[in-house]
JSON list of C-alpha atoms in Angstrom, two decimals:
[
{"chain": "A", "resi": 1, "resn": "UNK", "atom": "CA", "xyz": [36.48, -75.31, -25.55]},
{"chain": "A", "resi": 2, "resn": "UNK", "atom": "CA", "xyz": [36.04, -73.69, -22.12]},
{"chain": "A", "resi": 3, "resn": "UNK", "atom": "CA", "xyz": [34.66, -75.77, -19.28]},
{"chain": "A", "resi": 4, "resn": "UNK", "atom": "CA", "xyz": [33.96, -74.75, -15.68]},
{"chain": "A", "resi": 5, "resn": "UNK", "atom": "CA", "xyz": [37.34, -76.29, -14.79]},
{"chain": "A", "resi": 6, "resn": "UNK", "atom": "CA", "xyz": [39.19, -74.14, -17.34]},
{"chain": "A", "resi": 7, "resn": "UNK", "atom": "CA", "xyz": [37.26, -71.06, -16.15]},
{"chain": "A", "resi": 8, "resn": "UNK", "atom": "CA", "xyz": [38.37, -71.92, -12.61]},
{"chain": "A", "resi": 9, "resn": "UNK", "atom": "CA", "xyz": [41.97, -72.05, -13.79]},
{"chain": "A", "resi": 10, "resn": "UNK", "atom": "CA", "xyz": [41.48, -68.53, -15.21]},
{"chain": "A", "resi": 11, "resn": "UNK", "atom": "CA", "xyz": [39.99, -67.31, -11.91]},
{"chain": "A", "resi": 12, "resn": "UNK", "atom": "CA", "xyz": [36.46, -66.78, -13.26]},
{"chain": "A", "resi": 13, "resn": "UNK", "atom": "CA", "xyz": [34.83, -69.54, -11.22]},
{"chain": "A", "resi": 14, "resn": "UNK", "atom": "CA", "xyz": [35.71, -71.25, -7.95]},
{"chain": "A", "resi": 15, "resn": "UNK", "atom": "CA", "xyz": [35.13, -74.94, -7.39]},
{"chain": "A", "resi": 16, "resn": "UNK", "atom": "CA", "xyz": [33.19, -75.72, -4.21]},
{"chain": "A", "resi": 17, "resn": "UNK", "atom": "CA", "xyz": [35.00, -78.48, -2.34]},
{"chain": "A", "resi": 18, "resn": "UNK", "atom": "CA", "xyz": [33.71, -80.57, 0.57]},
{"chain": "A", "resi": 19, "resn": "UNK", "atom": "CA", "xyz": [35.41, -83.06, 2.82]},
{"chain": "A", "resi": 20, "resn": "UNK", "atom": "CA", "xyz": [34.35, -86.56, 1.84]},
{"chain": "A", "resi": 21, "resn": "UNK", "atom": "CA", "xyz": [34.83, -89.76, 3.77]},
{"chain": "A", "resi": 22, "resn": "UNK", "atom": "CA", "xyz": [37.72, -91.95, 2.56]},
{"chain": "A", "resi": 23, "resn": "UNK", "atom": "CA", "xyz": [35.29, -94.33, 0.85]},
{"chain": "A", "resi": 24, "resn": "UNK", "atom": "CA", "xyz": [33.40, -91.53, -0.97]},
{"chain": "A", "resi": 25, "resn": "UNK", "atom": "CA", "xyz": [33.98, -90.00, -4.36]},
{"chain": "A", "resi": 26, "resn": "UNK", "atom": "CA", "xyz": [32.34, -86.81, -5.66]},
{"chain": "A", "resi": 27, "resn": "UNK", "atom": "CA", "xyz": [29.25, -87.65, -7.70]},
{"chain": "A", "resi": 28, "resn": "UNK", "atom": "CA", "xyz": [28.55, -84.08, -8.83]},
{"chain": "A", "resi": 29, "resn": "UNK", "atom": "CA", "xyz": [30.46, -80.84, -9.25]},
{"chain": "A", "resi": 30, "resn": "UNK", "atom": "CA", "xyz": [29.66, -77.36, -8.02]},
{"chain": "A", "resi": 31, "resn": "UNK", "atom": "CA", "xyz": [31.29, -74.08, -9.03]},
{"chain": "A", "resi": 32, "resn": "UNK", "atom": "CA", "xyz": [30.57, -70.53, -7.92]},
{"chain": "A", "resi": 33, "resn": "UNK", "atom": "CA", "xyz": [31.08, -67.00, -9.17]},
{"chain": "A", "resi": 34, "resn": "UNK", "atom": "CA", "xyz": [33.68, -65.06, -7.16]},
{"chain": "A", "resi": 35, "resn": "UNK", "atom": "CA", "xyz": [30.95, -62.81, -5.66]},
{"chain": "A", "resi": 36, "resn": "UNK", "atom": "CA", "xyz": [29.32, -65.92, -4.19]},
{"chain": "A", "resi": 37, "resn": "UNK", "atom": "CA", "xyz": [32.60, -66.96, -2.56]},
{"chain": "A", "resi": 38, "resn": "UNK", "atom": "CA", "xyz": [32.88, -63.48, -1.04]},
{"chain": "A", "resi": 39, "resn": "UNK", "atom": "CA", "xyz": [29.29, -63.81, 0.28]},
{"chain": "A", "resi": 40, "resn": "UNK", "atom": "CA", "xyz": [30.07, -67.27, 1.71]},
{"chain": "A", "resi": 41, "resn": "UNK", "atom": "CA", "xyz": [33.18, -65.96, 3.46]},
{"chain": "A", "resi": 42, "resn": "UNK", "atom": "CA", "xyz": [31.97, -62.55, 4.65]},
{"chain": "A", "resi": 43, "resn": "UNK", "atom": "CA", "xyz": [28.17, -62.65, 5.05]},
{"chain": "A", "resi": 44, "resn": "UNK", "atom": "CA", "xyz": [27.22, -66.27, 5.71]},
{"chain": "A", "resi": 45, "resn": "UNK", "atom": "CA", "xyz": [29.19, -66.71, 8.98]},
{"chain": "A", "resi": 46, "resn": "UNK", "atom": "CA", "xyz": [27.25, -63.81, 10.54]},
{"chain": "A", "resi": 47, "resn": "UNK", "atom": "CA", "xyz": [23.78, -65.09, 9.65]},
{"chain": "A", "resi": 48, "resn": "UNK", "atom": "CA", "xyz": [21.36, -66.70, 12.07]},
{"chain": "A", "resi": 49, "resn": "UNK", "atom": "CA", "xyz": [18.37, -68.84, 11.22]},
{"chain": "A", "resi": 50, "resn": "UNK", "atom": "CA", "xyz": [15.11, -66.94, 10.85]},
{"chain": "A", "resi": 51, "resn": "UNK", "atom": "CA", "xyz": [13.54, -69.72, 12.98]},
{"chain": "A", "resi": 52, "resn": "UNK", "atom": "CA", "xyz": [10.74, -70.26, 10.48]},
{"chain": "A", "resi": 53, "resn": "UNK", "atom": "CA", "xyz": [11.68, -73.91, 10.79]},
{"chain": "A", "resi": 54, "resn": "UNK", "atom": "CA", "xyz": [12.11, -74.65, 14.50]},
{"chain": "A", "resi": 55, "resn": "UNK", "atom": "CA", "xyz": [15.47, -76.17, 15.33]},
{"chain": "A", "resi": 56, "resn": "UNK", "atom": "CA", "xyz": [17.05, -75.33, 11.96]},
{"chain": "A", "resi": 57, "resn": "UNK", "atom": "CA", "xyz": [20.82, -75.40, 11.86]},
{"chain": "A", "resi": 58, "resn": "UNK", "atom": "CA", "xyz": [22.79, -72.19, 11.62]},
{"chain": "A", "resi": 59, "resn": "UNK", "atom": "CA", "xyz": [22.77, -71.03, 7.95]},
{"chain": "A", "resi": 60, "resn": "UNK", "atom": "CA", "xyz": [26.51, -71.68, 7.63]},
{"chain": "A", "resi": 61, "resn": "UNK", "atom": "CA", "xyz": [25.92, -75.31, 8.68]},
{"chain": "A", "resi": 62, "resn": "UNK", "atom": "CA", "xyz": [22.95, -75.52, 6.30]},
{"chain": "A", "resi": 63, "resn": "UNK", "atom": "CA", "xyz": [25.20, -74.45, 3.41]},
{"chain": "A", "resi": 64, "resn": "UNK", "atom": "CA", "xyz": [27.87, -76.98, 4.39]},
{"chain": "A", "resi": 65, "resn": "UNK", "atom": "CA", "xyz": [25.26, -79.76, 4.53]},
{"chain": "A", "resi": 66, "resn": "UNK", "atom": "CA", "xyz": [23.74, -78.76, 1.18]},
{"chain": "A", "resi": 67, "resn": "UNK", "atom": "CA", "xyz": [27.13, -78.66, -0.54]},
{"chain": "A", "resi": 68, "resn": "UNK", "atom": "CA", "xyz": [28.07, -82.04, 0.92]},
{"chain": "A", "resi": 69, "resn": "UNK", "atom": "CA", "xyz": [24.73, -83.62, -0.04]},
{"chain": "A", "resi": 70, "resn": "UNK", "atom": "CA", "xyz": [24.92, -82.22, -3.57]},
{"chain": "A", "resi": 71, "resn": "UNK", "atom": "CA", "xyz": [28.56, -83.13, -4.27]},
{"chain": "A", "resi": 72, "resn": "UNK", "atom": "CA", "xyz": [28.58, -86.53, -2.56]},
{"chain": "A", "resi": 73, "resn": "UNK", "atom": "CA", "xyz": [25.22, -87.52, -3.99]},
{"chain": "A", "resi": 74, "resn": "UNK", "atom": "CA", "xyz": [24.91, -89.93, -1.06]},
{"chain": "A", "resi": 75, "resn": "UNK", "atom": "CA", "xyz": [22.13, -88.23, 0.85]},
{"chain": "A", "resi": 76, "resn": "UNK", "atom": "CA", "xyz": [18.96, -86.61, -0.40]},
{"chain": "A", "resi": 77, "resn": "UNK", "atom": "CA", "xyz": [19.00, -82.84, -0.12]},
{"chain": "A", "resi": 78, "resn": "UNK", "atom": "CA", "xyz": [16.75, -81.46, 2.60]},
{"chain": "A", "resi": 79, "resn": "UNK", "atom": "CA", "xyz": [14.81, -79.46, 0.00]},
{"chain": "A", "resi": 80, "resn": "UNK", "atom": "CA", "xyz": [14.74, -80.47, -3.67]},
{"chain": "A", "resi": 81, "resn": "UNK", "atom": "CA", "xyz": [16.21, -78.04, -6.20]},
{"chain": "A", "resi": 82, "resn": "UNK", "atom": "CA", "xyz": [13.59, -75.79, -7.75]},
{"chain": "A", "resi": 83, "resn": "UNK", "atom": "CA", "xyz": [13.51, -74.59, -11.35]},
{"chain": "A", "resi": 84, "resn": "UNK", "atom": "CA", "xyz": [12.54, -70.92, -11.50]},
{"chain": "A", "resi": 85, "resn": "UNK", "atom": "CA", "xyz": [9.87, -69.77, -13.92]},
{"chain": "A", "resi": 86, "resn": "UNK", "atom": "CA", "xyz": [9.99, -69.52, -16.83]},
{"chain": "A", "resi": 87, "resn": "UNK", "atom": "CA", "xyz": [11.50, -73.00, -16.84]},
{"chain": "A", "resi": 88, "resn": "UNK", "atom": "CA", "xyz": [12.98, -72.60, -20.31]},
{"chain": "A", "resi": 89, "resn": "UNK", "atom": "CA", "xyz": [15.44, -70.08, -18.83]},
{"chain": "A", "resi": 90, "resn": "UNK", "atom": "CA", "xyz": [17.13, -73.02, -17.09]},
{"chain": "A", "resi": 91, "resn": "UNK", "atom": "CA", "xyz": [17.77, -71.18, -13.81]},
{"chain": "A", "resi": 92, "resn": "UNK", "atom": "CA", "xyz": [17.55, -73.23, -10.64]},
{"chain": "A", "resi": 93, "resn": "UNK", "atom": "CA", "xyz": [17.68, -72.54, -6.93]},
{"chain": "A", "resi": 94, "resn": "UNK", "atom": "CA", "xyz": [19.28, -74.91, -4.48]},
{"chain": "A", "resi": 95, "resn": "UNK", "atom": "CA", "xyz": [17.55, -74.41, -1.15]},
{"chain": "A", "resi": 96, "resn": "UNK", "atom": "CA", "xyz": [17.95, -74.86, 2.57]},
{"chain": "A", "resi": 97, "resn": "UNK", "atom": "CA", "xyz": [15.58, -73.66, 5.27]},
{"chain": "A", "resi": 98, "resn": "UNK", "atom": "CA", "xyz": [17.27, -70.24, 5.35]},
{"chain": "A", "resi": 99, "resn": "UNK", "atom": "CA", "xyz": [19.31, -69.97, 2.15]},
{"chain": "A", "resi": 100, "resn": "UNK", "atom": "CA", "xyz": [18.88, -69.81, -1.60]},
{"chain": "A", "resi": 101, "resn": "UNK", "atom": "CA", "xyz": [21.63, -70.48, -4.16]},
{"chain": "A", "resi": 102, "resn": "UNK", "atom": "CA", "xyz": [20.77, -69.42, -7.72]},
{"chain": "A", "resi": 103, "resn": "UNK", "atom": "CA", "xyz": [22.44, -70.71, -10.85]},
{"chain": "A", "resi": 104, "resn": "UNK", "atom": "CA", "xyz": [22.25, -73.24, -13.64]},
{"chain": "A", "resi": 105, "resn": "UNK", "atom": "CA", "xyz": [23.30, -76.75, -14.56]},
{"chain": "A", "resi": 106, "resn": "UNK", "atom": "CA", "xyz": [26.01, -76.59, -17.22]},
{"chain": "A", "resi": 107, "resn": "UNK", "atom": "CA", "xyz": [25.81, -80.34, -17.67]},
{"chain": "A", "resi": 108, "resn": "UNK", "atom": "CA", "xyz": [23.97, -83.01, -15.72]},
{"chain": "A", "resi": 109, "resn": "UNK", "atom": "CA", "xyz": [25.34, -82.92, -12.18]},
{"chain": "A", "resi": 110, "resn": "UNK", "atom": "CA", "xyz": [27.44, -79.75, -12.71]},
{"chain": "A", "resi": 111, "resn": "UNK", "atom": "CA", "xyz": [25.90, -76.70, -11.00]},
{"chain": "A", "resi": 112, "resn": "UNK", "atom": "CA", "xyz": [27.24, -73.16, -11.29]},
{"chain": "A", "resi": 113, "resn": "UNK", "atom": "CA", "xyz": [26.15, -70.75, -8.55]},
{"chain": "A", "resi": 114, "resn": "UNK", "atom": "CA", "xyz": [25.69, -67.14, -9.67]},
{"chain": "A", "resi": 115, "resn": "UNK", "atom": "CA", "xyz": [24.14, -65.72, -6.48]},
{"chain": "A", "resi": 116, "resn": "UNK", "atom": "CA", "xyz": [23.37, -66.56, -2.86]},
{"chain": "A", "resi": 117, "resn": "UNK", "atom": "CA", "xyz": [20.87, -64.97, -0.49]},
{"chain": "A", "resi": 118, "resn": "UNK", "atom": "CA", "xyz": [18.80, -65.49, 2.63]},
{"chain": "A", "resi": 119, "resn": "UNK", "atom": "CA", "xyz": [15.43, -67.11, 1.91]},
{"chain": "A", "resi": 120, "resn": "UNK", "atom": "CA", "xyz": [13.60, -64.54, 4.03]},
{"chain": "A", "resi": 121, "resn": "UNK", "atom": "CA", "xyz": [15.09, -61.61, 2.08]},
{"chain": "A", "resi": 122, "resn": "UNK", "atom": "CA", "xyz": [14.22, -63.33, -1.21]},
{"chain": "A", "resi": 123, "resn": "UNK", "atom": "CA", "xyz": [10.61, -63.70, -0.12]},
{"chain": "A", "resi": 124, "resn": "UNK", "atom": "CA", "xyz": [10.17, -60.36, 1.68]},
{"chain": "A", "resi": 125, "resn": "UNK", "atom": "CA", "xyz": [11.80, -58.29, -1.08]},
{"chain": "A", "resi": 126, "resn": "UNK", "atom": "CA", "xyz": [10.66, -60.45, -4.01]},
{"chain": "A", "resi": 127, "resn": "UNK", "atom": "CA", "xyz": [14.24, -60.92, -5.26]},
{"chain": "A", "resi": 128, "resn": "UNK", "atom": "CA", "xyz": [13.69, -64.07, -7.32]},
{"chain": "A", "resi": 129, "resn": "UNK", "atom": "CA", "xyz": [13.40, -62.36, -10.73]},
{"chain": "A", "resi": 130, "resn": "UNK", "atom": "CA", "xyz": [16.56, -60.35, -10.08]},
{"chain": "A", "resi": 131, "resn": "UNK", "atom": "CA", "xyz": [18.56, -63.43, -9.17]},
{"chain": "A", "resi": 132, "resn": "UNK", "atom": "CA", "xyz": [17.15, -65.32, -12.16]},
{"chain": "A", "resi": 133, "resn": "UNK", "atom": "CA", "xyz": [18.28, -62.47, -14.40]},
{"chain": "A", "resi": 134, "resn": "UNK", "atom": "CA", "xyz": [21.70, -62.32, -12.70]},
{"chain": "A", "resi": 135, "resn": "UNK", "atom": "CA", "xyz": [22.15, -66.03, -13.36]},
{"chain": "A", "resi": 136, "resn": "UNK", "atom": "CA", "xyz": [21.20, -65.65, -17.03]},
{"chain": "A", "resi": 137, "resn": "UNK", "atom": "CA", "xyz": [23.51, -62.64, -17.41]},
{"chain": "A", "resi": 138, "resn": "UNK", "atom": "CA", "xyz": [26.45, -64.47, -15.85]},
{"chain": "A", "resi": 139, "resn": "UNK", "atom": "CA", "xyz": [25.79, -67.56, -17.95]},
{"chain": "A", "resi": 140, "resn": "UNK", "atom": "CA", "xyz": [25.73, -65.55, -21.18]},
{"chain": "A", "resi": 141, "resn": "UNK", "atom": "CA", "xyz": [28.90, -63.68, -20.26]},
{"chain": "A", "resi": 142, "resn": "UNK", "atom": "CA", "xyz": [30.95, -66.73, -19.34]},
{"chain": "A", "resi": 143, "resn": "UNK", "atom": "CA", "xyz": [32.79, -68.28, -22.24]},
{"chain": "A", "resi": 144, "resn": "UNK", "atom": "CA", "xyz": [31.42, -71.79, -21.66]},
{"chain": "A", "resi": 145, "resn": "UNK", "atom": "CA", "xyz": [31.42, -74.69, -24.04]},
{"chain": "A", "resi": 146, "resn": "UNK", "atom": "CA", "xyz": [27.93, -74.82, -25.65]},
{"chain": "A", "resi": 147, "resn": "UNK", "atom": "CA", "xyz": [25.30, -75.56, -24.85]},
{"chain": "A", "resi": 148, "resn": "UNK", "atom": "CA", "xyz": [25.75, -73.18, -21.92]},
{"chain": "A", "resi": 149, "resn": "UNK", "atom": "CA", "xyz": [23.13, -74.96, -19.82]},
{"chain": "A", "resi": 150, "resn": "UNK", "atom": "CA", "xyz": [21.14, -78.15, -19.51]},
{"chain": "A", "resi": 151, "resn": "UNK", "atom": "CA", "xyz": [17.41, -77.69, -19.51]},
{"chain": "A", "resi": 152, "resn": "UNK", "atom": "CA", "xyz": [14.64, -79.97, -18.43]},
{"chain": "A", "resi": 153, "resn": "UNK", "atom": "CA", "xyz": [13.20, -81.62, -15.35]},
{"chain": "A", "resi": 154, "resn": "UNK", "atom": "CA", "xyz": [15.08, -82.45, -12.16]},
{"chain": "A", "resi": 155, "resn": "UNK", "atom": "CA", "xyz": [15.94, -85.92, -13.50]},
{"chain": "A", "resi": 156, "resn": "UNK", "atom": "CA", "xyz": [17.58, -84.24, -16.52]},
{"chain": "A", "resi": 157, "resn": "UNK", "atom": "CA", "xyz": [19.92, -82.12, -14.42]},
{"chain": "A", "resi": 158, "resn": "UNK", "atom": "CA", "xyz": [20.69, -84.38, -11.43]}
]
């Protein structure tokens, strides 16, 4: 049965890796759709903070910190993951001051990112429903071992 790891081997997902200290082991896994990797490589490095939160890190550094905090499980994330409405759709956003990462939890502690965007654009252009739908579409079209997502409260997915 297909897992995120086997979909990575087929080039359909990319595993997000972070540098851990020698005494650390990954506590969670994170994968991303290829379009997200392109966004991370081409768009993210050019972004600046919108300064809504004074002194916020550069968005690229925010993403690095979020990925490290999620995967290492050693530090609380700056902003808790948020389940988008309707909750039964099982689409979540991982957040920083300036960024939003949309996707779903395949299993507890295994997050698949379908889309990434600036928080300000999401708010100003009301993009949340579109990214929720993109996440659901991607999830349904990936040949994942069922159930395709874990639903529930934050304690059920982290």
